[in-house]
GROMACS .gro file of C-alpha atoms in nm:
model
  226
    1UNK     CA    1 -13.518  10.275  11.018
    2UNK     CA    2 -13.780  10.049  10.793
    3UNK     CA    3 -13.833  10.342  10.599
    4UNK     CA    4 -13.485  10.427  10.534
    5UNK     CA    5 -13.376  10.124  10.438
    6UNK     CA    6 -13.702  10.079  10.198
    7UNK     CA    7 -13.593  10.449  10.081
    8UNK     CA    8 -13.270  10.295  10.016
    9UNK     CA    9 -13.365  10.033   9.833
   10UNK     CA   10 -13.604  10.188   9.612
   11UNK     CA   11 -13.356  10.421   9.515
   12UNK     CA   12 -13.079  10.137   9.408
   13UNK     CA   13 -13.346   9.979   9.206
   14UNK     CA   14 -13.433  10.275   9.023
   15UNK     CA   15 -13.020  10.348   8.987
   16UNK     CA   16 -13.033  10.004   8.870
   17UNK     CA   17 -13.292   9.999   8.620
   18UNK     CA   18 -13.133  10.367   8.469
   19UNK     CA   19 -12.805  10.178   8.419
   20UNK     CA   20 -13.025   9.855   8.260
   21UNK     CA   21 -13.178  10.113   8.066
   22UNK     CA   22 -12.863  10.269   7.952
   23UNK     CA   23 -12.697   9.947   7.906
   24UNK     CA   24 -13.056   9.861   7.604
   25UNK     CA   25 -13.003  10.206   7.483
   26UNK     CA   26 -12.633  10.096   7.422
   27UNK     CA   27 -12.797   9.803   7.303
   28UNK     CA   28 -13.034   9.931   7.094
   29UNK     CA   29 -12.784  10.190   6.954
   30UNK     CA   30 -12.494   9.905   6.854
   31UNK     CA   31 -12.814   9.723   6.694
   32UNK     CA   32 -12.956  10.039   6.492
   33UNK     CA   33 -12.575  10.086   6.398
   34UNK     CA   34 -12.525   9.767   6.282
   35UNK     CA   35 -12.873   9.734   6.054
   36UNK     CA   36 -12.716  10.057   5.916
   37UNK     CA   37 -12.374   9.887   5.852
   38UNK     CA   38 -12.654   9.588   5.686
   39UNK     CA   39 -12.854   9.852   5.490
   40UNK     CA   40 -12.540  10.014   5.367
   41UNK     CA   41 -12.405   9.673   5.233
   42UNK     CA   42 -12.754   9.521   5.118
   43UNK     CA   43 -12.768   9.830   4.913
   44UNK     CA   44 -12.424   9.846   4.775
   45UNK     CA   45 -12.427   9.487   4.707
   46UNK     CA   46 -12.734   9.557   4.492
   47UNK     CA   47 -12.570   9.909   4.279
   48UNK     CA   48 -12.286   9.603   4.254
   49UNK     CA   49 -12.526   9.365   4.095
   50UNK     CA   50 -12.701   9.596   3.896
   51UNK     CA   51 -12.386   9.778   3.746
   52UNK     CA   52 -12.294   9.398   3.700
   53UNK     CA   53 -12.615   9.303   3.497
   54UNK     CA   54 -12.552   9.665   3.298
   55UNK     CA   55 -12.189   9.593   3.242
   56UNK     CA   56 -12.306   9.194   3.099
   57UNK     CA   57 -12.564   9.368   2.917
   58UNK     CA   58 -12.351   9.611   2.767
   59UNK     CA   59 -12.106   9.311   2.653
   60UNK     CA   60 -12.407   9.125   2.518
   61UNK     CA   61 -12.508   9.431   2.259
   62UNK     CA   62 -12.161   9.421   2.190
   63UNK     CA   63 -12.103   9.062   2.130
   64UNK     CA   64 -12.425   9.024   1.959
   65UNK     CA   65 -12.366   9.355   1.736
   66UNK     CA   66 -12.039   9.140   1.607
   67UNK     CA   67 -12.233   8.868   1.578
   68UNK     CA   68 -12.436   9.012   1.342
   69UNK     CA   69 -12.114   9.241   1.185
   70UNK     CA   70 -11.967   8.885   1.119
   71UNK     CA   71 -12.282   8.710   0.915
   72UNK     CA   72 -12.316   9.030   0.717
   73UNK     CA   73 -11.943   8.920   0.581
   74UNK     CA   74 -12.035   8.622   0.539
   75UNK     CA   75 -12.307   8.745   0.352
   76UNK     CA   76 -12.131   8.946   0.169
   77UNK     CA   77 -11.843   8.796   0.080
   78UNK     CA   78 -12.110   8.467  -0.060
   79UNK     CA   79 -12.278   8.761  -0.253
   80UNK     CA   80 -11.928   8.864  -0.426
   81UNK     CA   81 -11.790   8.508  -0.494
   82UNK     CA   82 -12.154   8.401  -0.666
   83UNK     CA   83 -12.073   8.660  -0.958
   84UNK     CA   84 -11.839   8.426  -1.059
   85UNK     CA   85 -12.069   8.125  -1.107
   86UNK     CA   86 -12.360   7.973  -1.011
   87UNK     CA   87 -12.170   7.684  -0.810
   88UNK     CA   88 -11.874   7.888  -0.699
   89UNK     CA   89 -11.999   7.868  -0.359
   90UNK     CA   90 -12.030   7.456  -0.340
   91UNK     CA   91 -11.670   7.433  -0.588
   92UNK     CA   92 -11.496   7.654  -0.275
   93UNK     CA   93 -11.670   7.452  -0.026
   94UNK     CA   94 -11.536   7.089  -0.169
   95UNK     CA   95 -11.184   7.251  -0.239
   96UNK     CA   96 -11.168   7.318   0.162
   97UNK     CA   97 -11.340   6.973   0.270
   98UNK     CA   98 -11.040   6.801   0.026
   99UNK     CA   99 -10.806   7.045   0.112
  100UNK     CA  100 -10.560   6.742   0.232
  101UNK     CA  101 -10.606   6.540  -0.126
  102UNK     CA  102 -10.403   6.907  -0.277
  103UNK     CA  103 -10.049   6.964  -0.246
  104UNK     CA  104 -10.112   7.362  -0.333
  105UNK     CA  105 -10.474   7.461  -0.230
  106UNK     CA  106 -10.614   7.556  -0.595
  107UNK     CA  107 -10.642   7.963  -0.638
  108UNK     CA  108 -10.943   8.116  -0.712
  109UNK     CA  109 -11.199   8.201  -0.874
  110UNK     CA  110 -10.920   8.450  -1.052
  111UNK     CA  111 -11.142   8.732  -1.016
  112UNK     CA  112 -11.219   8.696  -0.640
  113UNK     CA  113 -10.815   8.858  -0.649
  114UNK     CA  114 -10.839   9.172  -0.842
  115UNK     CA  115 -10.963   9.493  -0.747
  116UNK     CA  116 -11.035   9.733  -1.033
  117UNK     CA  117 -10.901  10.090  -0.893
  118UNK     CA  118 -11.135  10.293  -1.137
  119UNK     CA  119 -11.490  10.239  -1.238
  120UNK     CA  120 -11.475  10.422  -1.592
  121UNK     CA  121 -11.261  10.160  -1.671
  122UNK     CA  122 -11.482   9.844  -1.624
  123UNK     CA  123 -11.580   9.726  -1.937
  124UNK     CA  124 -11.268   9.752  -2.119
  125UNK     CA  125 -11.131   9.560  -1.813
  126UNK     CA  126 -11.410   9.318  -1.911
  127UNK     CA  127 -11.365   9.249  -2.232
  128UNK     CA  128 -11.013   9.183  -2.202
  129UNK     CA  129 -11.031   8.941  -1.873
  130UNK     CA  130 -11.362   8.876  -1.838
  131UNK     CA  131 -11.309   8.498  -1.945
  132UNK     CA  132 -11.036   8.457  -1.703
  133UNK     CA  133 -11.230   8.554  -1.405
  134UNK     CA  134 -11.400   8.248  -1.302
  135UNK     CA  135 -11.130   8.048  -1.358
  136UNK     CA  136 -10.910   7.836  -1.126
  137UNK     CA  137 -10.528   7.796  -1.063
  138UNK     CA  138 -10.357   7.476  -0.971
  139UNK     CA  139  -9.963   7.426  -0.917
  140UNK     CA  140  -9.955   7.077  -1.099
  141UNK     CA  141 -10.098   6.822  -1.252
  142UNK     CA  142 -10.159   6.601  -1.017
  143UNK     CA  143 -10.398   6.883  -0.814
  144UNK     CA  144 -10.549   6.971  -1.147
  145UNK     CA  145 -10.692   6.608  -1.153
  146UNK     CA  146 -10.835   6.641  -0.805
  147UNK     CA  147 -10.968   7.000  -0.873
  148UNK     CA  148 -11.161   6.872  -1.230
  149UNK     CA  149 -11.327   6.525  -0.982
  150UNK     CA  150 -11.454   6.815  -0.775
  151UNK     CA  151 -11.596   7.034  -1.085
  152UNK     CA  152 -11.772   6.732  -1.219
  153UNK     CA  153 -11.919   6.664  -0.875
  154UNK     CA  154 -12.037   7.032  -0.803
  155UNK     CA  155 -12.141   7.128  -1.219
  156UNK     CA  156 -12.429   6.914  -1.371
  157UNK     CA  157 -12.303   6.744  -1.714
  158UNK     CA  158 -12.517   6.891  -1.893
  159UNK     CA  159 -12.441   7.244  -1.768
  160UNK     CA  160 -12.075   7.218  -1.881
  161UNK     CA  161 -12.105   7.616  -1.997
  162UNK     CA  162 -12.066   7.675  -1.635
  163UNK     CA  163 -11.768   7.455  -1.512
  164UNK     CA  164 -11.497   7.672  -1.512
  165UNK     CA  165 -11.148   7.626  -1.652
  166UNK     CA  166 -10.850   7.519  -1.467
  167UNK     CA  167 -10.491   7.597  -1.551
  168UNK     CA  168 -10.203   7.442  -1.475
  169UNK     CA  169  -9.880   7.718  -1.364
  170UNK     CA  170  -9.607   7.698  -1.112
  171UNK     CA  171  -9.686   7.935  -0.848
  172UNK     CA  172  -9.511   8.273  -0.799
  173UNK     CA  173  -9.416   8.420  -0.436
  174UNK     CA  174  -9.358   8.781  -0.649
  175UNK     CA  175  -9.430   8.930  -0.999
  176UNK     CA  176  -9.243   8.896  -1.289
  177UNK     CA  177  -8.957   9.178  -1.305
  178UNK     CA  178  -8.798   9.339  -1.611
  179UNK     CA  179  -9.171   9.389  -1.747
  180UNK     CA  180  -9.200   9.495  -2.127
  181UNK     CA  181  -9.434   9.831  -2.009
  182UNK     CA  182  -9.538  10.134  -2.237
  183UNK     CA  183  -9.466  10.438  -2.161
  184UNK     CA  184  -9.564  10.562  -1.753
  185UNK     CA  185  -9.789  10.825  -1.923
  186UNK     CA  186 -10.028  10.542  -2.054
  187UNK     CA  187 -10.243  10.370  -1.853
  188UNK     CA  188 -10.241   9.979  -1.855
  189UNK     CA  189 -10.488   9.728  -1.727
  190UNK     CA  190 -10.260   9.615  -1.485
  191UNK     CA  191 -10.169   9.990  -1.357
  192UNK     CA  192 -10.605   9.953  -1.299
  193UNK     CA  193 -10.592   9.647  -1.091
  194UNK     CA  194 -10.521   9.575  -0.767
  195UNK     CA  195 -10.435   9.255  -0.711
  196UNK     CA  196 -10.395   9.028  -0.384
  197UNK     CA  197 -10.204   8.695  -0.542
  198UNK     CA  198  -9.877   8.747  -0.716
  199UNK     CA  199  -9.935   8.428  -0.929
  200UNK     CA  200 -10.271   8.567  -1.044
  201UNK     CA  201 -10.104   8.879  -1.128
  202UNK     CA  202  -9.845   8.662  -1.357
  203UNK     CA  203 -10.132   8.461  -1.449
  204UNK     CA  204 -10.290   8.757  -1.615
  205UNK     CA  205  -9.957   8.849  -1.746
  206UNK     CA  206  -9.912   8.511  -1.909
  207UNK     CA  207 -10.278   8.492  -2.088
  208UNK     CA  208 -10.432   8.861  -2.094
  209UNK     CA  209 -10.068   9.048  -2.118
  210UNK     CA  210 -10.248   9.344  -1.886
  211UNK     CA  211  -9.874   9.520  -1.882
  212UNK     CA  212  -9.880   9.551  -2.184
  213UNK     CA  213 -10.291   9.676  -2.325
  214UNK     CA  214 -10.308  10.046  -2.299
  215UNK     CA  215 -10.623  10.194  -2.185
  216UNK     CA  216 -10.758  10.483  -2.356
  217UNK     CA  217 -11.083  10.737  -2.265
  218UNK     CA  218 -11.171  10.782  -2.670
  219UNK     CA  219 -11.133  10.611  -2.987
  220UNK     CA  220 -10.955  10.884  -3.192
  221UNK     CA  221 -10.676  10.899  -2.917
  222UNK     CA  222 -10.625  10.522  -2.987
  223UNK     CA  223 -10.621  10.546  -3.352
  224UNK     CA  224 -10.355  10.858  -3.312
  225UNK     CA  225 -10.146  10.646  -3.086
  226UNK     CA  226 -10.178  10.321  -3.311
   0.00000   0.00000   0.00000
């Protein structure tokens, strides 16, 4: 009977420890399931950060590539306003810093307006507005006065040649109609400019008469005509 019952025993223990066993296997299994779940995560989490840092990275480039687009304009646009005078640059700069003391902000330089549509053309343009280019605009007198204190602040006296000239006109929102223009199959300095300010265009109108002065590609064409 002792050995039954020690039979007995021996085989509940070992029934025991196979379901103890089965129960860590269980265990184990949940567990290796889980670190998998963890692995799975860790590494998405990371293709997350690192498409992250490649998306910021790619926004960078591209923010610093404007960046750069930007002072090139800047740049540039100094570079094209200098032709017009040494101190173009620091007259522009005081015009914006006193922009409040103006009741019309002063236009120019004239030329930083026009456009010239046709290279061939450029030194008749020259010669017949090539004085009016640095000039400056103002709507009255009163701005005129404000406009000349800044000239004689940003132009050394004794470099007068360089101050430009300032004149006084009311401003215009369109071009003059009813035009006095040659023929259509001339071509005029103003048909050879384009031109961003309506009251530079009468401007030119006024002092150079561009709808009027024909262009022409030879002398003895001119001399026919005239």
């Amino acid at each position: 009977a002792t050995g039954n019952n020690d039979y007995e025993k021996a085989c509940q223990r070992i029934n025991e420890l196979h379901i103890l066993i089965n129960e860590q296997r269980q265990i184990l299994s949940m567990k290796e399931n889980e670190q998998g779940n963890f692995r799975q995560l860790y590494d998405d989490e990371r293709q997350t950060l690192f498409n992250d840092q490649s998306t910021l990275k790619q926004h960078e480039d591209t923010l610093r590539r404007k960046r750069g687009g930007i002072q090139q304009l800047k740049a540039a646009k100094q570079d094209r306003v200098t032709i017009y005078g040494r101190y173009t640059l620091a007259i522009l700069k005081e015009i914006d810093r006193n922009a409040h003391r103006f009741k019309q902000i002063p236009i120019g330089p004239v030329g930083k307006h026009i456009r010239l549509v046709d290279r061939k053309w450029a030194i008749a343009v020259e010669q017949a507005i090539g004085n009016s280019m640095q000039g400056y605009l103002c709507s009255c007198r009163d701005d005129e006065r404000v406009l000349l204190e800044i000239l004689s602040r940003c132009v050394p006296a004794q470099e007068m040649d360089y101050r430009p000239n300032v004149t006084v006109m009311k401003y215009q929102s369109k071009v003059y109609q009813n035009l006095r223009l040659p023929p259509s199959s001339f071509t005029t300095i103003l048909s050879m400019l384009q031109i961003d300010n309506p009251t530079v265009t009468c401007f030119l109108i006024d002092h150079a008469r561009i709808e009027q002065r024909v262009l022409m590609d030879n002398y003895e064409t001119a001399r026919r005509i005239m």
